[in-house]
mmCIF file of C-alpha atoms and ligand atoms in Angstrom:
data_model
loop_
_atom_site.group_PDB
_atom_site.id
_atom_site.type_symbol
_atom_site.label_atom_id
_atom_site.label_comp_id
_atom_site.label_asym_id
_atom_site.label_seq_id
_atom_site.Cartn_x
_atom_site.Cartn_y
_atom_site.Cartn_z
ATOM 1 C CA UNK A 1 0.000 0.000 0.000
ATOM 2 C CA UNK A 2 1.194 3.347 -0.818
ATOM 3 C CA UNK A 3 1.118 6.650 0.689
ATOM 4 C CA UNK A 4 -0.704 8.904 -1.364
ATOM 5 C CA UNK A 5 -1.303 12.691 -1.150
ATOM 6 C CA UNK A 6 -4.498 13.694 -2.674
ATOM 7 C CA UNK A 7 -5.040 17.830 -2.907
ATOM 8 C CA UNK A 8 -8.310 19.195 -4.421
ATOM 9 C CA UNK A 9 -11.589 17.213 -2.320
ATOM 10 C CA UNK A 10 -14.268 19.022 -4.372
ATOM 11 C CA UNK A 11 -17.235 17.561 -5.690
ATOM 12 C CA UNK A 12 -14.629 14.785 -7.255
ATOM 13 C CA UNK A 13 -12.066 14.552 -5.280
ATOM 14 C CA UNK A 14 -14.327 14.460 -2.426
ATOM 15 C CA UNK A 15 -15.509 11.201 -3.859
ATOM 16 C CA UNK A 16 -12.199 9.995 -5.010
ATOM 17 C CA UNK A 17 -9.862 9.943 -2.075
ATOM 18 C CA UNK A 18 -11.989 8.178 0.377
ATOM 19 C CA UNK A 19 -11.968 5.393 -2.278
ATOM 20 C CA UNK A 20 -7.978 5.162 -2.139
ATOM 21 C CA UNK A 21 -8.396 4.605 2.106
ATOM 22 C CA UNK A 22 -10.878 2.016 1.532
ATOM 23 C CA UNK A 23 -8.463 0.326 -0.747
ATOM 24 C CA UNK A 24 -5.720 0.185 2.284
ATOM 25 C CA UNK A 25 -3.991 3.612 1.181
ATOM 26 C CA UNK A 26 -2.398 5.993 3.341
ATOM 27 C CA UNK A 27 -4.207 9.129 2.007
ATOM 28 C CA UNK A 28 -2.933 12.535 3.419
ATOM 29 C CA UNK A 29 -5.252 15.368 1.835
ATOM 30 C CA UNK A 30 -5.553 18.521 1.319
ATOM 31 C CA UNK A 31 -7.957 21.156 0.401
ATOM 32 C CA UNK A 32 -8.211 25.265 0.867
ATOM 33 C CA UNK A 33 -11.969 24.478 1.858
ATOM 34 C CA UNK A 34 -11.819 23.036 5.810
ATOM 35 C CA UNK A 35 -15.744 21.786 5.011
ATOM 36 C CA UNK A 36 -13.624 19.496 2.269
ATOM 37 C CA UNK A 37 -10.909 18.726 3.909
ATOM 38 C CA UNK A 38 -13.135 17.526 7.144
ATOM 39 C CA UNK A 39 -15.557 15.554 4.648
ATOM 40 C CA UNK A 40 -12.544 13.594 3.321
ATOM 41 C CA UNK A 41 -10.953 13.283 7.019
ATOM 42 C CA UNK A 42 -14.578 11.395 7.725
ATOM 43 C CA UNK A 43 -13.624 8.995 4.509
ATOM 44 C CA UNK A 44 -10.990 7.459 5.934
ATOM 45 C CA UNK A 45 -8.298 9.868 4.538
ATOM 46 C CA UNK A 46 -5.575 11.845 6.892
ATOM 47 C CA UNK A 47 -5.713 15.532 7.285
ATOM 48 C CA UNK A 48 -2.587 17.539 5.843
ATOM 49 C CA UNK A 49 -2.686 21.516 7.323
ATOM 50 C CA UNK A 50 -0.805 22.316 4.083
ATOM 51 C CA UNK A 51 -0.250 20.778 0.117
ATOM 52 C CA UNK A 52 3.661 20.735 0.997
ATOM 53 C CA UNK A 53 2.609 18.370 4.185
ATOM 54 C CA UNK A 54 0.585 16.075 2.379
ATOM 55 C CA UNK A 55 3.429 15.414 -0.226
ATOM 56 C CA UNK A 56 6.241 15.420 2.444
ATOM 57 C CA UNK A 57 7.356 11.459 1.713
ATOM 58 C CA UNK A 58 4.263 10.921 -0.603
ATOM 59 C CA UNK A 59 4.654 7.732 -2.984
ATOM 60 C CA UNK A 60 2.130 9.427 -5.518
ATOM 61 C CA UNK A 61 0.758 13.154 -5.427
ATOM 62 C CA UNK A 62 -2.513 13.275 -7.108
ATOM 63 C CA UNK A 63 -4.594 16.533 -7.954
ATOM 64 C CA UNK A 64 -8.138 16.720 -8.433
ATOM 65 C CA UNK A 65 -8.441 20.666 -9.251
ATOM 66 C CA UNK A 66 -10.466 23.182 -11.108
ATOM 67 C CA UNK A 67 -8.554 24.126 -14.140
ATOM 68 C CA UNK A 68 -5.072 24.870 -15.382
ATOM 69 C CA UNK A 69 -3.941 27.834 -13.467
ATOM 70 C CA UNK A 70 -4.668 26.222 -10.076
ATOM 71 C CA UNK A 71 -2.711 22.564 -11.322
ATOM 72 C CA UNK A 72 0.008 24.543 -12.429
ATOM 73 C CA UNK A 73 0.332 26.859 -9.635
ATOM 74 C CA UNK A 74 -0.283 23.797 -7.291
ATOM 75 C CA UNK A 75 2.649 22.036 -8.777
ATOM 76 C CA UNK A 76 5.249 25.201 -9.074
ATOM 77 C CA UNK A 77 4.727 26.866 -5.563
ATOM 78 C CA UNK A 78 3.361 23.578 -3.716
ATOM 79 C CA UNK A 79 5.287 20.526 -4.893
ATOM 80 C CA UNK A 80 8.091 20.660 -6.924
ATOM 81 C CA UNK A 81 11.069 20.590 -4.461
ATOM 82 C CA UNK A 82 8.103 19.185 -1.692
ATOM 83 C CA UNK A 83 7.472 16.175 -2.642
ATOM 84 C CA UNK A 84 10.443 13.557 -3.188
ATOM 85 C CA UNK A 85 11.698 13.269 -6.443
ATOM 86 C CA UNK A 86 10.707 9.517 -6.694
ATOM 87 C CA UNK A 87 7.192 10.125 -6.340
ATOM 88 C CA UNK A 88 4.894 9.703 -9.552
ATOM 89 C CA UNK A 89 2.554 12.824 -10.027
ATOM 90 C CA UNK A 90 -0.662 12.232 -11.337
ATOM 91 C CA UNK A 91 -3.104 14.696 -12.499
ATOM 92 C CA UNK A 92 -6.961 13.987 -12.866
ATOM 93 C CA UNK A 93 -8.135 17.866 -13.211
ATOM 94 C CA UNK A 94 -9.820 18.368 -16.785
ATOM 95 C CA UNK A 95 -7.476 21.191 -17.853
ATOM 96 C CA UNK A 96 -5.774 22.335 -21.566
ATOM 97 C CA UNK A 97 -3.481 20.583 -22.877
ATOM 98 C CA UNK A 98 -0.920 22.725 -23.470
ATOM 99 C CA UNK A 99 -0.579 23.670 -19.503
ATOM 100 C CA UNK A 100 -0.846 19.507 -18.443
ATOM 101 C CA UNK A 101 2.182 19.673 -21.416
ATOM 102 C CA UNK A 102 4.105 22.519 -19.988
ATOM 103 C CA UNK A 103 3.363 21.396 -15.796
ATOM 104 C CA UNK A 104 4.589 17.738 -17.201
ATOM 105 C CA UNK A 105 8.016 19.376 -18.803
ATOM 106 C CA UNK A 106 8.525 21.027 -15.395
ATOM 107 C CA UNK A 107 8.081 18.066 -13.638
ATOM 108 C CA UNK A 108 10.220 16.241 -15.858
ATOM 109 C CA UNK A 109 13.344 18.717 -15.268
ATOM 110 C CA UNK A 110 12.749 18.540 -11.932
ATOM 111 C CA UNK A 111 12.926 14.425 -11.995
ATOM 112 C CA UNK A 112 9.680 13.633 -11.458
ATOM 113 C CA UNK A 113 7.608 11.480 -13.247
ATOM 114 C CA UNK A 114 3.893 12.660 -14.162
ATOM 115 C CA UNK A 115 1.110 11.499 -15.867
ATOM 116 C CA UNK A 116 -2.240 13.435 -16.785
ATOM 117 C CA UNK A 117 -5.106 11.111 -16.013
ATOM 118 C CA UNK A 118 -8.176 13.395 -16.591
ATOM 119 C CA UNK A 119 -11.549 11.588 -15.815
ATOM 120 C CA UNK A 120 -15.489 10.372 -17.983
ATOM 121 C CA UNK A 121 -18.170 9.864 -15.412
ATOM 122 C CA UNK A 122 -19.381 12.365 -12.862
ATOM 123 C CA UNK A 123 -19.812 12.886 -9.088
ATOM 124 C CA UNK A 124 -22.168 9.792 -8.536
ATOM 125 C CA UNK A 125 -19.123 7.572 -10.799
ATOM 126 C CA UNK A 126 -16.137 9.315 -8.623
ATOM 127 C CA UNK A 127 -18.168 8.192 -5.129
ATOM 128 C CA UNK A 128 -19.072 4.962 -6.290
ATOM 129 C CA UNK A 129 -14.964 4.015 -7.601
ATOM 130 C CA UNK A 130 -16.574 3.796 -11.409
ATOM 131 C CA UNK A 131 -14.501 6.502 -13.281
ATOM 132 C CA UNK A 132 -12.816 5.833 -16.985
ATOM 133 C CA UNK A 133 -9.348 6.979 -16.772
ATOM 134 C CA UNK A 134 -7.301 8.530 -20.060
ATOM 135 C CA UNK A 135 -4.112 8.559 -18.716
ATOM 136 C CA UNK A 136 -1.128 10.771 -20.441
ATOM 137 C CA UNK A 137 2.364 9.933 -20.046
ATOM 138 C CA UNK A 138 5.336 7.395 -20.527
ATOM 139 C CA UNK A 139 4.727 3.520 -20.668
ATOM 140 C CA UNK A 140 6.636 3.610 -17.208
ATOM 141 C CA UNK A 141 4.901 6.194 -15.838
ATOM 142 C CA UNK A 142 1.439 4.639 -16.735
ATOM 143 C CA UNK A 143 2.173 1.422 -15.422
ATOM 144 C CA UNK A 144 2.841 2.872 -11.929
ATOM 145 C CA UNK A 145 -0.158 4.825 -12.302
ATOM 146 C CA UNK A 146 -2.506 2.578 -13.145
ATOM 147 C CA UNK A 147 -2.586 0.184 -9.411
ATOM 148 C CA UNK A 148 -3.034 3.350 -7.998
ATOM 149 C CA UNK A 149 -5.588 4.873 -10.002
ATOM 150 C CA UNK A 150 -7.827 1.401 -9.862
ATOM 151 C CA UNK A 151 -9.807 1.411 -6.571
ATOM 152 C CA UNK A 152 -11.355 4.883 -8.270
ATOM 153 C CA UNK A 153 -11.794 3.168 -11.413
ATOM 154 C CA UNK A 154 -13.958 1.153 -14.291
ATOM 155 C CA UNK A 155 -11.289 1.462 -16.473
ATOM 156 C CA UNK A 156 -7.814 3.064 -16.643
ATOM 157 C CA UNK A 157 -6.853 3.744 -20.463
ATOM 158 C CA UNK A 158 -3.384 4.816 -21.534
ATOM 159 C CA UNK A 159 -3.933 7.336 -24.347
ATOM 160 C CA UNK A 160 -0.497 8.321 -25.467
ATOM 161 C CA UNK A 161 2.330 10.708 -24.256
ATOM 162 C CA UNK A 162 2.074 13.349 -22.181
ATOM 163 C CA UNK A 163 -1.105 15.529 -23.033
ATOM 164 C CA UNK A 164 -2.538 12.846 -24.672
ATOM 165 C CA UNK A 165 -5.123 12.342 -21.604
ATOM 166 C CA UNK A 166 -6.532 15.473 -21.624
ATOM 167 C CA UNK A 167 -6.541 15.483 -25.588
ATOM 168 C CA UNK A 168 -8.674 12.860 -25.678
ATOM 169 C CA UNK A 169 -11.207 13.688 -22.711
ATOM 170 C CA UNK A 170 -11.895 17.066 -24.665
ATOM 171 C CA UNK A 171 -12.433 14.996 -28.257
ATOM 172 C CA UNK A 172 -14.766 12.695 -26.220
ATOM 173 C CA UNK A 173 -16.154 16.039 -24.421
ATOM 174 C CA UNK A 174 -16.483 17.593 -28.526
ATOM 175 C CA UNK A 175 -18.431 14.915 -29.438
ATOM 176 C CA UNK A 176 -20.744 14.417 -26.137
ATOM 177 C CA UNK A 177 -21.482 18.111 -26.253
ATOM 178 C CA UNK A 178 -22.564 18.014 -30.308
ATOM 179 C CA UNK A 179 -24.328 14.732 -29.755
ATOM 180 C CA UNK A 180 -26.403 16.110 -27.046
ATOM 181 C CA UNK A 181 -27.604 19.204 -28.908
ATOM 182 C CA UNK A 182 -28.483 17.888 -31.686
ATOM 183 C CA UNK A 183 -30.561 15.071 -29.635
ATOM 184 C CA UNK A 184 -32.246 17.426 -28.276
ATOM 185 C CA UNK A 185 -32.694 19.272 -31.767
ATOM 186 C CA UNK A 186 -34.355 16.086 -32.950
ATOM 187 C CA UNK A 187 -36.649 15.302 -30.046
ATOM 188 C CA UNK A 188 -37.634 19.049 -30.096
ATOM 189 C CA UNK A 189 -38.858 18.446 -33.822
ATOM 190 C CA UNK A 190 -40.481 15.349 -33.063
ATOM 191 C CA UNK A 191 -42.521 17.191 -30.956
ATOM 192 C CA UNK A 192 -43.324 19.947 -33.066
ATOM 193 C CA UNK A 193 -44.311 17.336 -36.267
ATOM 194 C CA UNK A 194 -46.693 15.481 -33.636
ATOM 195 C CA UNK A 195 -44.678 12.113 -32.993
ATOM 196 C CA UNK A 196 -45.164 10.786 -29.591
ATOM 197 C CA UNK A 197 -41.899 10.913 -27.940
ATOM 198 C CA UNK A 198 -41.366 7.587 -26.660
ATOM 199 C CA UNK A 199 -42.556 5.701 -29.998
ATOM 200 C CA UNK A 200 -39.705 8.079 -31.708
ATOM 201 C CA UNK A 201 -37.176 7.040 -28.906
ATOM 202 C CA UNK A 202 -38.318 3.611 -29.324
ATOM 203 C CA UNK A 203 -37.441 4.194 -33.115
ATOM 204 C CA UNK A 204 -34.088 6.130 -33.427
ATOM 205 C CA UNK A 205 -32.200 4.754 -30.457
ATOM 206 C CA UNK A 206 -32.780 1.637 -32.487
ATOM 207 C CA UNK A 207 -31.967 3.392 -35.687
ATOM 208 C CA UNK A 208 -29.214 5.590 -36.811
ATOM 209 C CA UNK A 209 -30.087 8.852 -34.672
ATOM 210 C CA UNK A 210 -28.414 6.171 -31.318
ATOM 211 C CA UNK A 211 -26.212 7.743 -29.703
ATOM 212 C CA UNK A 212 -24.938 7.676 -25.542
ATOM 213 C CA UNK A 213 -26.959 11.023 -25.663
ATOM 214 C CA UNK A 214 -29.946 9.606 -26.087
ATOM 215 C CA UNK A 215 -30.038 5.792 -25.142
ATOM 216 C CA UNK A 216 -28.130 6.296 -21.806
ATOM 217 C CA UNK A 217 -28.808 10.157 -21.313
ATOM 218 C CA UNK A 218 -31.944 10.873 -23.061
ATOM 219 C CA UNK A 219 -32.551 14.803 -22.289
ATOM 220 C CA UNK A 220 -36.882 14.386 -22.353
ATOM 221 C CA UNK A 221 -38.114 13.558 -18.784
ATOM 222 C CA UNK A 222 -39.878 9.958 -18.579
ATOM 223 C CA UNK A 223 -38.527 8.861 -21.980
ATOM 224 C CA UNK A 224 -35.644 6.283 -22.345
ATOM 225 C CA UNK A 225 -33.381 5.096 -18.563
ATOM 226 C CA UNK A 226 -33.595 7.119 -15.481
ATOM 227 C CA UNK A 227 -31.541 10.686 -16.155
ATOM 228 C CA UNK A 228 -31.182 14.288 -15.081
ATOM 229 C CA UNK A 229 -34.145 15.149 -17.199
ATOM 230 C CA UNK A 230 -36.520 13.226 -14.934
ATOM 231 C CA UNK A 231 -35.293 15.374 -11.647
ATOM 232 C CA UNK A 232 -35.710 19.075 -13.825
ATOM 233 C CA UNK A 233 -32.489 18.378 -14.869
ATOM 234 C CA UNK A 234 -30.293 18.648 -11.528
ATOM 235 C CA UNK A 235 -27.599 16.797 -10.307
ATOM 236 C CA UNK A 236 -25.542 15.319 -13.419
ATOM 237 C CA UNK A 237 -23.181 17.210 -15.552
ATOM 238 C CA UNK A 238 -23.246 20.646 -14.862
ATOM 239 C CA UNK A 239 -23.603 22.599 -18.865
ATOM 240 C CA UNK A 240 -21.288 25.079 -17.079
ATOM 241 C CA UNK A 241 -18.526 22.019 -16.980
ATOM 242 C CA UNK A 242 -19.548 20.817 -20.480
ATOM 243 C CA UNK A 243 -19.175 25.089 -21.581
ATOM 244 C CA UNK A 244 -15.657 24.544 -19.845
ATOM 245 C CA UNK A 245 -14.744 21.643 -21.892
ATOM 246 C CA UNK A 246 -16.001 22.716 -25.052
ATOM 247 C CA UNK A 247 -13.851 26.073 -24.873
ATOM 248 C CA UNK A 248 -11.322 23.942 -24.320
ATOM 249 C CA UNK A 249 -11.786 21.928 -27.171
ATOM 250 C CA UNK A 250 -12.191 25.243 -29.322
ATOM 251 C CA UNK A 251 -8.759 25.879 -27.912
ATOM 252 C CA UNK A 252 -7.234 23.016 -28.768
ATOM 253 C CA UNK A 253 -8.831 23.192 -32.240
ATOM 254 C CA UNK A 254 -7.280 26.694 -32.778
ATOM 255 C CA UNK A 255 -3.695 25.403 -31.675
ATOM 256 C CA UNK A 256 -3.660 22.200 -33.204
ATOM 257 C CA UNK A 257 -5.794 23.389 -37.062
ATOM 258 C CA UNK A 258 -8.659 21.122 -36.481
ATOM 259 C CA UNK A 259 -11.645 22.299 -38.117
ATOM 260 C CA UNK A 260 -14.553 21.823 -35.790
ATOM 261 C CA UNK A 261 -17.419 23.986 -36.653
ATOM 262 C CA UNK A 262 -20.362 21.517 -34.889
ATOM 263 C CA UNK A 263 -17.796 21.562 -31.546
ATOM 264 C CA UNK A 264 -18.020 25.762 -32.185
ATOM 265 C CA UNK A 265 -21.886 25.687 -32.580
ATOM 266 C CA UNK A 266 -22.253 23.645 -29.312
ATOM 267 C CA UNK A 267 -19.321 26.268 -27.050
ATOM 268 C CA UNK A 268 -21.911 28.611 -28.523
ATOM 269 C CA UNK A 269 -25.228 26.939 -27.731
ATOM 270 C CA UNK A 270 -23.539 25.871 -24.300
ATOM 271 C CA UNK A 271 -22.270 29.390 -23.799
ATOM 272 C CA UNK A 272 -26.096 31.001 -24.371
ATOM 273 C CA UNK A 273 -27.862 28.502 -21.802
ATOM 274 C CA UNK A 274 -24.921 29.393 -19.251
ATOM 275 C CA UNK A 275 -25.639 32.888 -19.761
ATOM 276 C CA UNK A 276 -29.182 32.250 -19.243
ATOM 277 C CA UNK A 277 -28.858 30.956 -16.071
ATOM 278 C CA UNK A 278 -28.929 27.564 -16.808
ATOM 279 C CA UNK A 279 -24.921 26.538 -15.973
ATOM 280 C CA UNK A 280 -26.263 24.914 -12.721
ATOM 281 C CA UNK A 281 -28.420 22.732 -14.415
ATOM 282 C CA UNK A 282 -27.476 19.324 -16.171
ATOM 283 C CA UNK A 283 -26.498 19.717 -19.601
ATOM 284 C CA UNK A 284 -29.349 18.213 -20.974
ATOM 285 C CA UNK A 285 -30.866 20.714 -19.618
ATOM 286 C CA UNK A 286 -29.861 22.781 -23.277
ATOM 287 C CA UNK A 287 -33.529 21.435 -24.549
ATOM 288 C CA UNK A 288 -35.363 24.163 -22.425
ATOM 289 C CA UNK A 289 -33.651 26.721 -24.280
ATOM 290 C CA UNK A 290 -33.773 24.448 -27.585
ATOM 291 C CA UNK A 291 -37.311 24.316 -27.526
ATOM 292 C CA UNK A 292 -39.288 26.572 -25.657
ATOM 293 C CA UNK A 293 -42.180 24.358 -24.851
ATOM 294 C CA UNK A 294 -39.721 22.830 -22.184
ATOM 295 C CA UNK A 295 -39.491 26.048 -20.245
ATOM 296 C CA UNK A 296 -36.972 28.454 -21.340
ATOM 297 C CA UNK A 297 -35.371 30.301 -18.787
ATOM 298 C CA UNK A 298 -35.718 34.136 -18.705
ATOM 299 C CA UNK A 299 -33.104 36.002 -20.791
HETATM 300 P P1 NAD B 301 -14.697 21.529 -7.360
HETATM 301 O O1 NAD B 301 -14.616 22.998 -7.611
HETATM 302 O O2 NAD B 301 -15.867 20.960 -6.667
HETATM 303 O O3 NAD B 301 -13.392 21.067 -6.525
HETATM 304 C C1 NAD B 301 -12.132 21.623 -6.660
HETATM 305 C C2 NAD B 301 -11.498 21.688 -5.274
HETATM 306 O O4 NAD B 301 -10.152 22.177 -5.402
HETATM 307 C C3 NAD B 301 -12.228 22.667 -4.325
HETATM 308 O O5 NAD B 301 -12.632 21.962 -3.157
HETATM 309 C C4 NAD B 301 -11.186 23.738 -4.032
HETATM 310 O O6 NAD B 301 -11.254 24.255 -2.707
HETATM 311 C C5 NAD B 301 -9.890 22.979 -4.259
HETATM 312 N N1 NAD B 301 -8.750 23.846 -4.548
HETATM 313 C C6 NAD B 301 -8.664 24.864 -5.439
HETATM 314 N N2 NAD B 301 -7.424 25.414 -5.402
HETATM 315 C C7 NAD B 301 -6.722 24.717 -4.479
HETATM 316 C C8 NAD B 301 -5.393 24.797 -3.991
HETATM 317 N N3 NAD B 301 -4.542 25.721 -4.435
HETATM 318 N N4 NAD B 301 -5.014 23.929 -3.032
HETATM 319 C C9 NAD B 301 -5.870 22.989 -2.562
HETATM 320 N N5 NAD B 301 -7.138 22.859 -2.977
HETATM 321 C C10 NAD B 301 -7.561 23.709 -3.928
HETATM 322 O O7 NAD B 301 -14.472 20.852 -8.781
HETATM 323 P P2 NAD B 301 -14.850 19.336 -9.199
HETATM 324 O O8 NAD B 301 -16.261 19.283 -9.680
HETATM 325 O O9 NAD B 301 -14.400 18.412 -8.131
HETATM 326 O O10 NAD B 301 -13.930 19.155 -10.490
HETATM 327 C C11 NAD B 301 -12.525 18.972 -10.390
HETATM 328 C C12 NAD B 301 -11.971 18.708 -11.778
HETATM 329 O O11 NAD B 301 -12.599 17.534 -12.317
HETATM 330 C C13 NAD B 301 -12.261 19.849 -12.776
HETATM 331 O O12 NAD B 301 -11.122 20.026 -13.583
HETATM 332 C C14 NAD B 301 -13.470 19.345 -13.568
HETATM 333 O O13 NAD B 301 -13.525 19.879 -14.882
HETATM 334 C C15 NAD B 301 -13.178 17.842 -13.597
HETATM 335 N N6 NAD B 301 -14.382 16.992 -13.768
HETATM 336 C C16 NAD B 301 -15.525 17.259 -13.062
HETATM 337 C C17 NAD B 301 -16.638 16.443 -13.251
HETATM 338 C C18 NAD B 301 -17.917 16.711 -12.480
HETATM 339 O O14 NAD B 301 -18.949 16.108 -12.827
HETATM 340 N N7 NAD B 301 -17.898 17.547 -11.431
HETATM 341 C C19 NAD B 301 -16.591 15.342 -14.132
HETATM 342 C C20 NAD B 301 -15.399 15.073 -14.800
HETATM 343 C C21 NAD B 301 -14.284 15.912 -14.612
#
């Protein structure tokens, strides 16, 4: 068993670090929030007063933060030089991937190994030890991850070199964002050309409209599995995490040449419910504002 520091106990690290003490780890955390930080001491894990405590003689340093600035400033100010040089760092904030590519050449010059390892599956998947990993990094590197990344996992997926992790979380993101508009597009029609929504669920997730969007995550209430949609679309995927991913897949797009004009026209249909109050809500949520008839929120 290995001692672990695990900084960032959010809504996913929260979820996440408890897992590694059930699994025999020695977990020292840390997290600016004390409500966090005591919520995680409850899971089984050890409190740290400070990031440079919890990595004092840590095996592994994992970070579960909210986007690029804090991972890198984490890592800079909080760890390099902290933490011994043998331990393997291992990112699992969503973040671009030119700063996991930068933090990573840091770490390297500094002798550390690190891996991105960015996450699919939400809160409920993070509590429950059920989250896909796409893991970043060298073949070494990724085989020391991946026994420590398993008690949080359903699978643990090396994707490439470093970057490669967070490259492919915001392709998958692209798609899942594009996929769930225009579901919702589609249903919304439906509705307006007098199909009964079920029979036409019945019909295209059987037919070549399928997609995760609608079979697993259908975005009408009481049509399809149990989802957001049938709890006024709460709990879920927040759209303001799905706007966050998409602008950094339009990022990514504009550094790397990739033409992606159904990725823009989702940032922008993302970026309009979020203004519109709706960043809270699931991101299925998008077919209130899609189609009025499902409530839009006030402008
Ligand atoms: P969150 O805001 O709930 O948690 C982030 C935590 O980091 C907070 O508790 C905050 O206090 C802490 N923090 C910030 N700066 C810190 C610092 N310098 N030192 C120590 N702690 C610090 O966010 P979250 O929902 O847990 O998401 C974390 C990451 O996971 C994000 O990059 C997000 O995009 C990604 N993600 C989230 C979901 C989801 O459904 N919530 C799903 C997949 C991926």
């Amino acid at each position: 068993m290995a001692r672990i520091a695990f900084i960032g106990l959010g809504h996913m690290g929260g979820g996440m670090a408890p897992n590694l003490a059930k699994a025999g780890h020695e977990v020292r955390a840390f997290d600016l929030s004390e409500e966090a930080l005591a919520q995680a001491v409850e899971g089984g894990c050890i409190r740290a007063g400070s990031t440079e405590e919890a990595v004092k003689d840590a095996e592994a340093v994992i970070t579960m933060l909210p986007a690029g600035k804090h991972v890198a400033e984490v890592h800079r100010d909080h760890v390099f030089g902290k933490a011994p040089s043998s331990a393997l760092l291992i990112d699992c904030s969503t973040i671009d991937v030119a700063t996991a590519r930068s933090v990573e050449e840091d770490a390297a010059a500094q002798g550390y190994a690190m891996v991105d390892a960015p996450v699919s599956g939400g809160i409920a998947a993070a509590a429950g030890g059920t989250l896909t990993f796409m893991v970043g990094g060298s073949d070494e590197a990724f085989a020391r991850a991946q026994p420590i990344l398993d008690p949080m996992a359903k699978a643990v997926i090396h994707a490439g070199g470093p970057g490669a992790g967070q490259a492919a979380k915001i392709c998958n993101n692209m798609i899942l964002g594009a996929t769930m508009a225009a579901t919702c597009e589609g249903f919304a029609m439906a509705k307006k050309l007098g199909l009964d929504l079920q029979t036409f669920f019945d019909i295209s997730s059987k037919a070549s409209g399928q997609s995760w969007s609608m079979t697993s995550y259908c975005p009408v209430p009481g049509v399809g599995p149990e989802t957001p949609a049938d709890h006024d679309y709460e709990g879920g995927f927040a759209a303001a995490l799905m706007l966050k991913d998409l602008k950094l897949a339009m990022d990514a797009a504009q550094s790397s040449g990739a033409y992606t004009p159904m990725g823009a026209e989702a940032e922008e249909l993302f970026q309009r419910f979020v203004d519109r109050g709706g960043g809270s809500k699931d991101f299925s949520g998008i077919i209130k504002m899609i189609d009025d008839s499902w409530k839009v929120p006030e402008e």
